[in-house]
Protein backbone atom coordinates (compact mmCIF):
# COMPACT_ATOMS: atom_id res chain seq x y z
CA UNK A 1 0.00 0.00 0.00
CA UNK A 2 1.31 3.45 -0.89
CA UNK A 3 1.37 6.26 1.65
CA UNK A 4 -0.11 9.51 0.36
CA UNK A 5 2.26 11.72 2.35
CA UNK A 6 5.44 9.73 1.58
CA UNK A 7 8.07 11.48 -0.54
CA UNK A 8 9.48 8.29 -2.08
CA UNK A 9 6.00 6.90 -2.84
CA UNK A 10 5.39 10.13 -4.74
CA UNK A 11 8.68 9.70 -6.59
CA UNK A 12 7.75 6.07 -7.39
CA UNK A 13 4.40 7.29 -8.77
CA UNK A 14 6.08 10.02 -10.82
CA UNK A 15 4.29 12.79 -8.89
CA UNK A 16 7.63 14.23 -7.82
CA UNK A 17 10.45 14.26 -10.39
CA UNK A 18 13.65 12.28 -9.95
CA UNK A 19 16.65 11.40 -12.06
CA UNK A 20 16.00 7.71 -12.59
CA UNK A 21 18.91 5.35 -13.12
CA UNK A 22 16.91 2.08 -13.02
CA UNK A 23 13.29 1.02 -13.03
CA UNK A 24 11.38 -2.21 -13.35
CA UNK A 25 7.94 -3.37 -12.16
CA UNK A 26 8.96 -3.42 -8.49
CA UNK A 27 12.12 -1.39 -7.96
CA UNK A 28 13.18 2.17 -8.70
CA UNK A 29 16.63 3.74 -8.36
CA UNK A 30 17.35 7.46 -8.69
CA UNK A 31 20.06 9.98 -7.96
CA UNK A 32 20.21 11.31 -4.41
CA UNK A 33 19.36 15.02 -4.39
CA UNK A 34 22.40 15.76 -2.17
CA UNK A 35 25.08 13.33 -3.34
CA UNK A 36 27.74 12.21 -0.85
CA UNK A 37 29.89 10.62 -3.58
CA UNK A 38 30.39 10.83 -7.36
CA UNK A 39 27.76 8.13 -7.71
CA UNK A 40 25.02 8.26 -5.08
CA UNK A 41 21.87 6.35 -5.88
CA UNK A 42 18.82 5.51 -3.81
CA UNK A 43 17.16 2.14 -4.40
CA UNK A 44 13.57 1.67 -3.26
CA UNK A 45 10.85 -0.93 -3.60
CA UNK A 46 7.66 0.56 -5.00
CA UNK A 47 5.68 -0.96 -2.11
CA UNK A 48 5.85 1.30 0.92
CA UNK A 49 7.59 0.05 4.06
CA UNK A 50 9.19 2.21 6.76
CA UNK A 51 12.60 0.65 7.19
CA UNK A 52 14.56 -2.50 6.46
CA UNK A 53 13.10 -4.49 9.37
CA UNK A 54 9.58 -3.54 8.32
CA UNK A 55 10.41 -4.57 4.74
CA UNK A 56 11.79 -7.98 5.74
CA UNK A 57 8.79 -8.60 7.98
CA UNK A 58 6.32 -7.49 5.29
CA UNK A 59 7.81 -9.23 2.23
CA UNK A 60 11.39 -10.52 2.45
CA UNK A 61 11.54 -11.23 -1.29
CA UNK A 62 11.70 -7.45 -1.78
CA UNK A 63 15.30 -7.62 -0.51
CA UNK A 64 16.26 -9.87 -3.40
CA UNK A 65 14.49 -7.64 -5.92
CA UNK A 66 16.30 -4.56 -4.62
CA UNK A 67 19.71 -6.24 -4.51
CA UNK A 68 19.26 -7.67 -8.03
CA UNK A 69 18.73 -4.05 -9.16
CA UNK A 70 21.81 -2.93 -7.22
CA UNK A 71 23.83 -5.69 -8.90
CA UNK A 72 22.57 -4.63 -12.34
CA UNK A 73 23.31 -0.92 -11.88
CA UNK A 74 26.70 -1.33 -10.17
CA UNK A 75 27.79 -3.66 -12.98
CA UNK A 76 26.45 -1.34 -15.66
CA UNK A 77 28.28 1.65 -14.14
CA UNK A 78 31.50 -0.33 -13.51
CA UNK A 79 31.23 0.25 -9.77
CA UNK A 80 31.61 -3.48 -9.20
CA UNK A 81 35.18 -3.05 -10.54
CA UNK A 82 36.19 -0.09 -8.36
CA UNK A 83 34.02 -0.76 -5.32
CA UNK A 84 30.85 0.60 -3.82
CA UNK A 85 29.01 0.84 -0.49
CA UNK A 86 25.39 0.01 0.36
CA UNK A 87 23.85 1.77 3.38
CA UNK A 88 20.37 1.77 4.85
CA UNK A 89 19.53 4.07 7.75
CA UNK A 90 16.84 2.99 10.19
CA UNK A 91 15.54 5.28 12.92
CA UNK A 92 16.84 8.38 14.71
CA UNK A 93 20.30 7.20 15.77
CA UNK A 94 21.08 6.36 12.14
CA UNK A 95 19.70 9.71 10.95
CA UNK A 96 16.88 8.32 8.82
CA UNK A 97 15.02 11.27 7.31
CA UNK A 98 12.75 9.61 4.74
CA UNK A 99 10.59 6.84 6.16
CA UNK A 100 10.25 4.76 3.01
CA UNK A 101 12.87 1.99 3.04
CA UNK A 102 15.79 2.94 0.83
CA UNK A 103 19.31 1.74 0.16
CA UNK A 104 22.04 4.27 -0.55
CA UNK A 105 24.59 3.07 -3.10
CA UNK A 106 27.79 5.11 -3.04
CA UNK A 107 30.84 4.85 -5.26
CA UNK A 108 32.90 6.32 -8.08
CA UNK A 109 35.71 7.49 -5.78
CA UNK A 110 37.47 6.28 -2.63
CA UNK A 111 34.93 6.57 0.19
CA UNK A 112 35.81 7.96 3.59
CA UNK A 113 35.61 5.90 6.76
CA UNK A 114 32.24 4.49 7.61
CA UNK A 115 30.03 6.03 10.29
CA UNK A 116 31.14 8.25 13.16
CA UNK A 117 31.07 8.59 16.92
P1 LIG B 1 18.15 9.01 4.86
O1 LIG B 1 18.78 10.16 5.59
O2 LIG B 1 18.93 7.74 4.95
O3 LIG B 1 16.69 8.83 5.25
O4 LIG B 1 18.22 9.38 3.32
C1 LIG B 1 17.31 10.21 2.69
C2 LIG B 1 18.00 10.70 1.44
O5 LIG B 1 17.03 11.20 0.56
C3 LIG B 1 19.01 11.83 1.68
O6 LIG B 1 20.30 11.41 1.25
C4 LIG B 1 18.48 12.97 0.82
O7 LIG B 1 19.50 13.70 0.19
C5 LIG B 1 17.60 12.24 -0.18
N1 LIG B 1 16.51 13.00 -0.75
C6 LIG B 1 15.63 13.79 -0.09
N2 LIG B 1 14.72 14.30 -0.94
C7 LIG B 1 15.04 13.79 -2.18
C8 LIG B 1 14.48 13.95 -3.49
N3 LIG B 1 13.39 14.69 -3.73
N4 LIG B 1 15.09 13.30 -4.52
C9 LIG B 1 16.19 12.56 -4.30
N5 LIG B 1 16.74 12.36 -3.09
C10 LIG B 1 16.18 12.98 -2.04
ZN1 LIG C 1 6.50 5.38 0.71
JSON list of C-alpha atoms and ligand atoms in Angstrom, two decimals:
[
{"chain": "A", "resi": 1, "resn": "UNK", "atom": "CA", "xyz": [0.00, 0.00, 0.00]},
{"chain": "A", "resi": 2, "resn": "UNK", "atom": "CA", "xyz": [1.31, 3.45, -0.89]},
{"chain": "A", "resi": 3, "resn": "UNK", "atom": "CA", "xyz": [1.37, 6.26, 1.65]},
{"chain": "A", "resi": 4, "resn": "UNK", "atom": "CA", "xyz": [-0.11, 9.51, 0.36]},
{"chain": "A", "resi": 5, "resn": "UNK", "atom": "CA", "xyz": [2.26, 11.72, 2.35]},
{"chain": "A", "resi": 6, "resn": "UNK", "atom": "CA", "xyz": [5.44, 9.73, 1.58]},
{"chain": "A", "resi": 7, "resn": "UNK", "atom": "CA", "xyz": [8.07, 11.48, -0.54]},
{"chain": "A", "resi": 8, "resn": "UNK", "atom": "CA", "xyz": [9.48, 8.29, -2.08]},
{"chain": "A", "resi": 9, "resn": "UNK", "atom": "CA", "xyz": [6.00, 6.90, -2.84]},
{"chain": "A", "resi": 10, "resn": "UNK", "atom": "CA", "xyz": [5.39, 10.13, -4.74]},
{"chain": "A", "resi": 11, "resn": "UNK", "atom": "CA", "xyz": [8.68, 9.70, -6.59]},
{"chain": "A", "resi": 12, "resn": "UNK", "atom": "CA", "xyz": [7.75, 6.07, -7.39]},
{"chain": "A", "resi": 13, "resn": "UNK", "atom": "CA", "xyz": [4.40, 7.29, -8.77]},
{"chain": "A", "resi": 14, "resn": "UNK", "atom": "CA", "xyz": [6.08, 10.02, -10.82]},
{"chain": "A", "resi": 15, "resn": "UNK", "atom": "CA", "xyz": [4.29, 12.79, -8.89]},
{"chain": "A", "resi": 16, "resn": "UNK", "atom": "CA", "xyz": [7.63, 14.23, -7.82]},
{"chain": "A", "resi": 17, "resn": "UNK", "atom": "CA", "xyz": [10.45, 14.26, -10.39]},
{"chain": "A", "resi": 18, "resn": "UNK", "atom": "CA", "xyz": [13.65, 12.28, -9.95]},
{"chain": "A", "resi": 19, "resn": "UNK", "atom": "CA", "xyz": [16.65, 11.40, -12.06]},
{"chain": "A", "resi": 20, "resn": "UNK", "atom": "CA", "xyz": [16.00, 7.71, -12.59]},
{"chain": "A", "resi": 21, "resn": "UNK", "atom": "CA", "xyz": [18.91, 5.35, -13.12]},
{"chain": "A", "resi": 22, "resn": "UNK", "atom": "CA", "xyz": [16.91, 2.08, -13.02]},
{"chain": "A", "resi": 23, "resn": "UNK", "atom": "CA", "xyz": [13.29, 1.02, -13.03]},
{"chain": "A", "resi": 24, "resn": "UNK", "atom": "CA", "xyz": [11.38, -2.21, -13.35]},
{"chain": "A", "resi": 25, "resn": "UNK", "atom": "CA", "xyz": [7.94, -3.37, -12.16]},
{"chain": "A", "resi": 26, "resn": "UNK", "atom": "CA", "xyz": [8.96, -3.42, -8.49]},
{"chain": "A", "resi": 27, "resn": "UNK", "atom": "CA", "xyz": [12.12, -1.39, -7.96]},
{"chain": "A", "resi": 28, "resn": "UNK", "atom": "CA", "xyz": [13.18, 2.17, -8.70]},
{"chain": "A", "resi": 29, "resn": "UNK", "atom": "CA", "xyz": [16.63, 3.74, -8.36]},
{"chain": "A", "resi": 30, "resn": "UNK", "atom": "CA", "xyz": [17.35, 7.46, -8.69]},
{"chain": "A", "resi": 31, "resn": "UNK", "atom": "CA", "xyz": [20.06, 9.98, -7.96]},
{"chain": "A", "resi": 32, "resn": "UNK", "atom": "CA", "xyz": [20.21, 11.31, -4.41]},
{"chain": "A", "resi": 33, "resn": "UNK", "atom": "CA", "xyz": [19.36, 15.02, -4.39]},
{"chain": "A", "resi": 34, "resn": "UNK", "atom": "CA", "xyz": [22.40, 15.76, -2.17]},
{"chain": "A", "resi": 35, "resn": "UNK", "atom": "CA", "xyz": [25.08, 13.33, -3.34]},
{"chain": "A", "resi": 36, "resn": "UNK", "atom": "CA", "xyz": [27.74, 12.21, -0.85]},
{"chain": "A", "resi": 37, "resn": "UNK", "atom": "CA", "xyz": [29.89, 10.62, -3.58]},
{"chain": "A", "resi": 38, "resn": "UNK", "atom": "CA", "xyz": [30.39, 10.83, -7.36]},
{"chain": "A", "resi": 39, "resn": "UNK", "atom": "CA", "xyz": [27.76, 8.13, -7.71]},
{"chain": "A", "resi": 40, "resn": "UNK", "atom": "CA", "xyz": [25.02, 8.26, -5.08]},
{"chain": "A", "resi": 41, "resn": "UNK", "atom": "CA", "xyz": [21.87, 6.35, -5.88]},
{"chain": "A", "resi": 42, "resn": "UNK", "atom": "CA", "xyz": [18.82, 5.51, -3.81]},
{"chain": "A", "resi": 43, "resn": "UNK", "atom": "CA", "xyz": [17.16, 2.14, -4.40]},
{"chain": "A", "resi": 44, "resn": "UNK", "atom": "CA", "xyz": [13.57, 1.67, -3.26]},
{"chain": "A", "resi": 45, "resn": "UNK", "atom": "CA", "xyz": [10.85, -0.93, -3.60]},
{"chain": "A", "resi": 46, "resn": "UNK", "atom": "CA", "xyz": [7.66, 0.56, -5.00]},
{"chain": "A", "resi": 47, "resn": "UNK", "atom": "CA", "xyz": [5.68, -0.96, -2.11]},
{"chain": "A", "resi": 48, "resn": "UNK", "atom": "CA", "xyz": [5.85, 1.30, 0.92]},
{"chain": "A", "resi": 49, "resn": "UNK", "atom": "CA", "xyz": [7.59, 0.05, 4.06]},
{"chain": "A", "resi": 50, "resn": "UNK", "atom": "CA", "xyz": [9.19, 2.21, 6.76]},
{"chain": "A", "resi": 51, "resn": "UNK", "atom": "CA", "xyz": [12.60, 0.65, 7.19]},
{"chain": "A", "resi": 52, "resn": "UNK", "atom": "CA", "xyz": [14.56, -2.50, 6.46]},
{"chain": "A", "resi": 53, "resn": "UNK", "atom": "CA", "xyz": [13.10, -4.49, 9.37]},
{"chain": "A", "resi": 54, "resn": "UNK", "atom": "CA", "xyz": [9.58, -3.54, 8.32]},
{"chain": "A", "resi": 55, "resn": "UNK", "atom": "CA", "xyz": [10.41, -4.57, 4.74]},
{"chain": "A", "resi": 56, "resn": "UNK", "atom": "CA", "xyz": [11.79, -7.98, 5.74]},
{"chain": "A", "resi": 57, "resn": "UNK", "atom": "CA", "xyz": [8.79, -8.60, 7.98]},
{"chain": "A", "resi": 58, "resn": "UNK", "atom": "CA", "xyz": [6.32, -7.49, 5.29]},
{"chain": "A", "resi": 59, "resn": "UNK", "atom": "CA", "xyz": [7.81, -9.23, 2.23]},
{"chain": "A", "resi": 60, "resn": "UNK", "atom": "CA", "xyz": [11.39, -10.52, 2.45]},
{"chain": "A", "resi": 61, "resn": "UNK", "atom": "CA", "xyz": [11.54, -11.23, -1.29]},
{"chain": "A", "resi": 62, "resn": "UNK", "atom": "CA", "xyz": [11.70, -7.45, -1.78]},
{"chain": "A", "resi": 63, "resn": "UNK", "atom": "CA", "xyz": [15.30, -7.62, -0.51]},
{"chain": "A", "resi": 64, "resn": "UNK", "atom": "CA", "xyz": [16.26, -9.87, -3.40]},
{"chain": "A", "resi": 65, "resn": "UNK", "atom": "CA", "xyz": [14.49, -7.64, -5.92]},
{"chain": "A", "resi": 66, "resn": "UNK", "atom": "CA", "xyz": [16.30, -4.56, -4.62]},
{"chain": "A", "resi": 67, "resn": "UNK", "atom": "CA", "xyz": [19.71, -6.24, -4.51]},
{"chain": "A", "resi": 68, "resn": "UNK", "atom": "CA", "xyz": [19.26, -7.67, -8.03]},
{"chain": "A", "resi": 69, "resn": "UNK", "atom": "CA", "xyz": [18.73, -4.05, -9.16]},
{"chain": "A", "resi": 70, "resn": "UNK", "atom": "CA", "xyz": [21.81, -2.93, -7.22]},
{"chain": "A", "resi": 71, "resn": "UNK", "atom": "CA", "xyz": [23.83, -5.69, -8.90]},
{"chain": "A", "resi": 72, "resn": "UNK", "atom": "CA", "xyz": [22.57, -4.63, -12.34]},
{"chain": "A", "resi": 73, "resn": "UNK", "atom": "CA", "xyz": [23.31, -0.92, -11.88]},
{"chain": "A", "resi": 74, "resn": "UNK", "atom": "CA", "xyz": [26.70, -1.33, -10.17]},
{"chain": "A", "resi": 75, "resn": "UNK", "atom": "CA", "xyz": [27.79, -3.66, -12.98]},
{"chain": "A", "resi": 76, "resn": "UNK", "atom": "CA", "xyz": [26.45, -1.34, -15.66]},
{"chain": "A", "resi": 77, "resn": "UNK", "atom": "CA", "xyz": [28.28, 1.65, -14.14]},
{"chain": "A", "resi": 78, "resn": "UNK", "atom": "CA", "xyz": [31.50, -0.33, -13.51]},
{"chain": "A", "resi": 79, "resn": "UNK", "atom": "CA", "xyz": [31.23, 0.25, -9.77]},
{"chain": "A", "resi": 80, "resn": "UNK", "atom": "CA", "xyz": [31.61, -3.48, -9.20]},
{"chain": "A", "resi": 81, "resn": "UNK", "atom": "CA", "xyz": [35.18, -3.05, -10.54]},
{"chain": "A", "resi": 82, "resn": "UNK", "atom": "CA", "xyz": [36.19, -0.09, -8.36]},
{"chain": "A", "resi": 83, "resn": "UNK", "atom": "CA", "xyz": [34.02, -0.76, -5.32]},
{"chain": "A", "resi": 84, "resn": "UNK", "atom": "CA", "xyz": [30.85, 0.60, -3.82]},
{"chain": "A", "resi": 85, "resn": "UNK", "atom": "CA", "xyz": [29.01, 0.84, -0.49]},
{"chain": "A", "resi": 86, "resn": "UNK", "atom": "CA", "xyz": [25.39, 0.01, 0.36]},
{"chain": "A", "resi": 87, "resn": "UNK", "atom": "CA", "xyz": [23.85, 1.77, 3.38]},
{"chain": "A", "resi": 88, "resn": "UNK", "atom": "CA", "xyz": [20.37, 1.77, 4.85]},
{"chain": "A", "resi": 89, "resn": "UNK", "atom": "CA", "xyz": [19.53, 4.07, 7.75]},
{"chain": "A", "resi": 90, "resn": "UNK", "atom": "CA", "xyz": [16.84, 2.99, 10.19]},
{"chain": "A", "resi": 91, "resn": "UNK", "atom": "CA", "xyz": [15.54, 5.28, 12.92]},
{"chain": "A", "resi": 92, "resn": "UNK", "atom": "CA", "xyz": [16.84, 8.38, 14.71]},
{"chain": "A", "resi": 93, "resn": "UNK", "atom": "CA", "xyz": [20.30, 7.20, 15.77]},
{"chain": "A", "resi": 94, "resn": "UNK", "atom": "CA", "xyz": [21.08, 6.36, 12.14]},
{"chain": "A", "resi": 95, "resn": "UNK", "atom": "CA", "xyz": [19.70, 9.71, 10.95]},
{"chain": "A", "resi": 96, "resn": "UNK", "atom": "CA", "xyz": [16.88, 8.32, 8.82]},
{"chain": "A", "resi": 97, "resn": "UNK", "atom": "CA", "xyz": [15.02, 11.27, 7.31]},
{"chain": "A", "resi": 98, "resn": "UNK", "atom": "CA", "xyz": [12.75, 9.61, 4.74]},
{"chain": "A", "resi": 99, "resn": "UNK", "atom": "CA", "xyz": [10.59, 6.84, 6.16]},
{"chain": "A", "resi": 100, "resn": "UNK", "atom": "CA", "xyz": [10.25, 4.76, 3.01]},
{"chain": "A", "resi": 101, "resn": "UNK", "atom": "CA", "xyz": [12.87, 1.99, 3.04]},
{"chain": "A", "resi": 102, "resn": "UNK", "atom": "CA", "xyz": [15.79, 2.94, 0.83]},
{"chain": "A", "resi": 103, "resn": "UNK", "atom": "CA", "xyz": [19.31, 1.74, 0.16]},
{"chain": "A", "resi": 104, "resn": "UNK", "atom": "CA", "xyz": [22.04, 4.27, -0.55]},
{"chain": "A", "resi": 105, "resn": "UNK", "atom": "CA", "xyz": [24.59, 3.07, -3.10]},
{"chain": "A", "resi": 106, "resn": "UNK", "atom": "CA", "xyz": [27.79, 5.11, -3.04]},
{"chain": "A", "resi": 107, "resn": "UNK", "atom": "CA", "xyz": [30.84, 4.85, -5.26]},
{"chain": "A", "resi": 108, "resn": "UNK", "atom": "CA", "xyz": [32.90, 6.32, -8.08]},
{"chain": "A", "resi": 109, "resn": "UNK", "atom": "CA", "xyz": [35.71, 7.49, -5.78]},
{"chain": "A", "resi": 110, "resn": "UNK", "atom": "CA", "xyz": [37.47, 6.28, -2.63]},
{"chain": "A", "resi": 111, "resn": "UNK", "atom": "CA", "xyz": [34.93, 6.57, 0.19]},
{"chain": "A", "resi": 112, "resn": "UNK", "atom": "CA", "xyz": [35.81, 7.96, 3.59]},
{"chain": "A", "resi": 113, "resn": "UNK", "atom": "CA", "xyz": [35.61, 5.90, 6.76]},
{"chain": "A", "resi": 114, "resn": "UNK", "atom": "CA", "xyz": [32.24, 4.49, 7.61]},
{"chain": "A", "resi": 115, "resn": "UNK", "atom": "CA", "xyz": [30.03, 6.03, 10.29]},
{"chain": "A", "resi": 116, "resn": "UNK", "atom": "CA", "xyz": [31.14, 8.25, 13.16]},
{"chain": "A", "resi": 117, "resn": "UNK", "atom": "CA", "xyz": [31.07, 8.59, 16.92]},
{"chain": "B", "resi": 1, "resn": "LIG", "atom": "P1", "xyz": [18.15, 9.01, 4.86]},
{"chain": "B", "resi": 1, "resn": "LIG", "atom": "O1", "xyz": [18.78, 10.16, 5.59]},
{"chain": "B", "resi": 1, "resn": "LIG", "atom": "O2", "xyz": [18.93, 7.74, 4.95]},
{"chain": "B", "resi": 1, "resn": "LIG", "atom": "O3", "xyz": [16.69, 8.83, 5.25]},
{"chain": "B", "resi": 1, "resn": "LIG", "atom": "O4", "xyz": [18.22, 9.38, 3.32]},
{"chain": "B", "resi": 1, "resn": "LIG", "atom": "C1", "xyz": [17.31, 10.21, 2.69]},
{"chain": "B", "resi": 1, "resn": "LIG", "atom": "C2", "xyz": [18.00, 10.70, 1.44]},
{"chain": "B", "resi": 1, "resn": "LIG", "atom": "O5", "xyz": [17.03, 11.20, 0.56]},
{"chain": "B", "resi": 1, "resn": "LIG", "atom": "C3", "xyz": [19.01, 11.83, 1.68]},
{"chain": "B", "resi": 1, "resn": "LIG", "atom": "O6", "xyz": [20.30, 11.41, 1.25]},
{"chain": "B", "resi": 1, "resn": "LIG", "atom": "C4", "xyz": [18.48, 12.97, 0.82]},
{"chain": "B", "resi": 1, "resn": "LIG", "atom": "O7", "xyz": [19.50, 13.70, 0.19]},
{"chain": "B", "resi": 1, "resn": "LIG", "atom": "C5", "xyz": [17.60, 12.24, -0.18]},
{"chain": "B", "resi": 1, "resn": "LIG", "atom": "N1", "xyz": [16.51, 13.00, -0.75]},
{"chain": "B", "resi": 1, "resn": "LIG", "atom": "C6", "xyz": [15.63, 13.79, -0.09]},
{"chain": "B", "resi": 1, "resn": "LIG", "atom": "N2", "xyz": [14.72, 14.30, -0.94]},
{"chain": "B", "resi": 1, "resn": "LIG", "atom": "C7", "xyz": [15.04, 13.79, -2.18]},
{"chain": "B", "resi": 1, "resn": "LIG", "atom": "C8", "xyz": [14.48, 13.95, -3.49]},
{"chain": "B", "resi": 1, "resn": "LIG", "atom": "N3", "xyz": [13.39, 14.69, -3.73]},
{"chain": "B", "resi": 1, "resn": "LIG", "atom": "N4", "xyz": [15.09, 13.30, -4.52]},
{"chain": "B", "resi": 1, "resn": "LIG", "atom": "C9", "xyz": [16.19, 12.56, -4.30]},
{"chain": "B", "resi": 1, "resn": "LIG", "atom": "N5", "xyz": [16.74, 12.36, -3.09]},
{"chain": "B", "resi": 1, "resn": "LIG", "atom": "C10", "xyz": [16.18, 12.98, -2.04]},
{"chain": "B", "resi": 2, "resn": "LIG", "atom": "ZN1", "xyz": [6.50, 5.38, 0.71]}
]
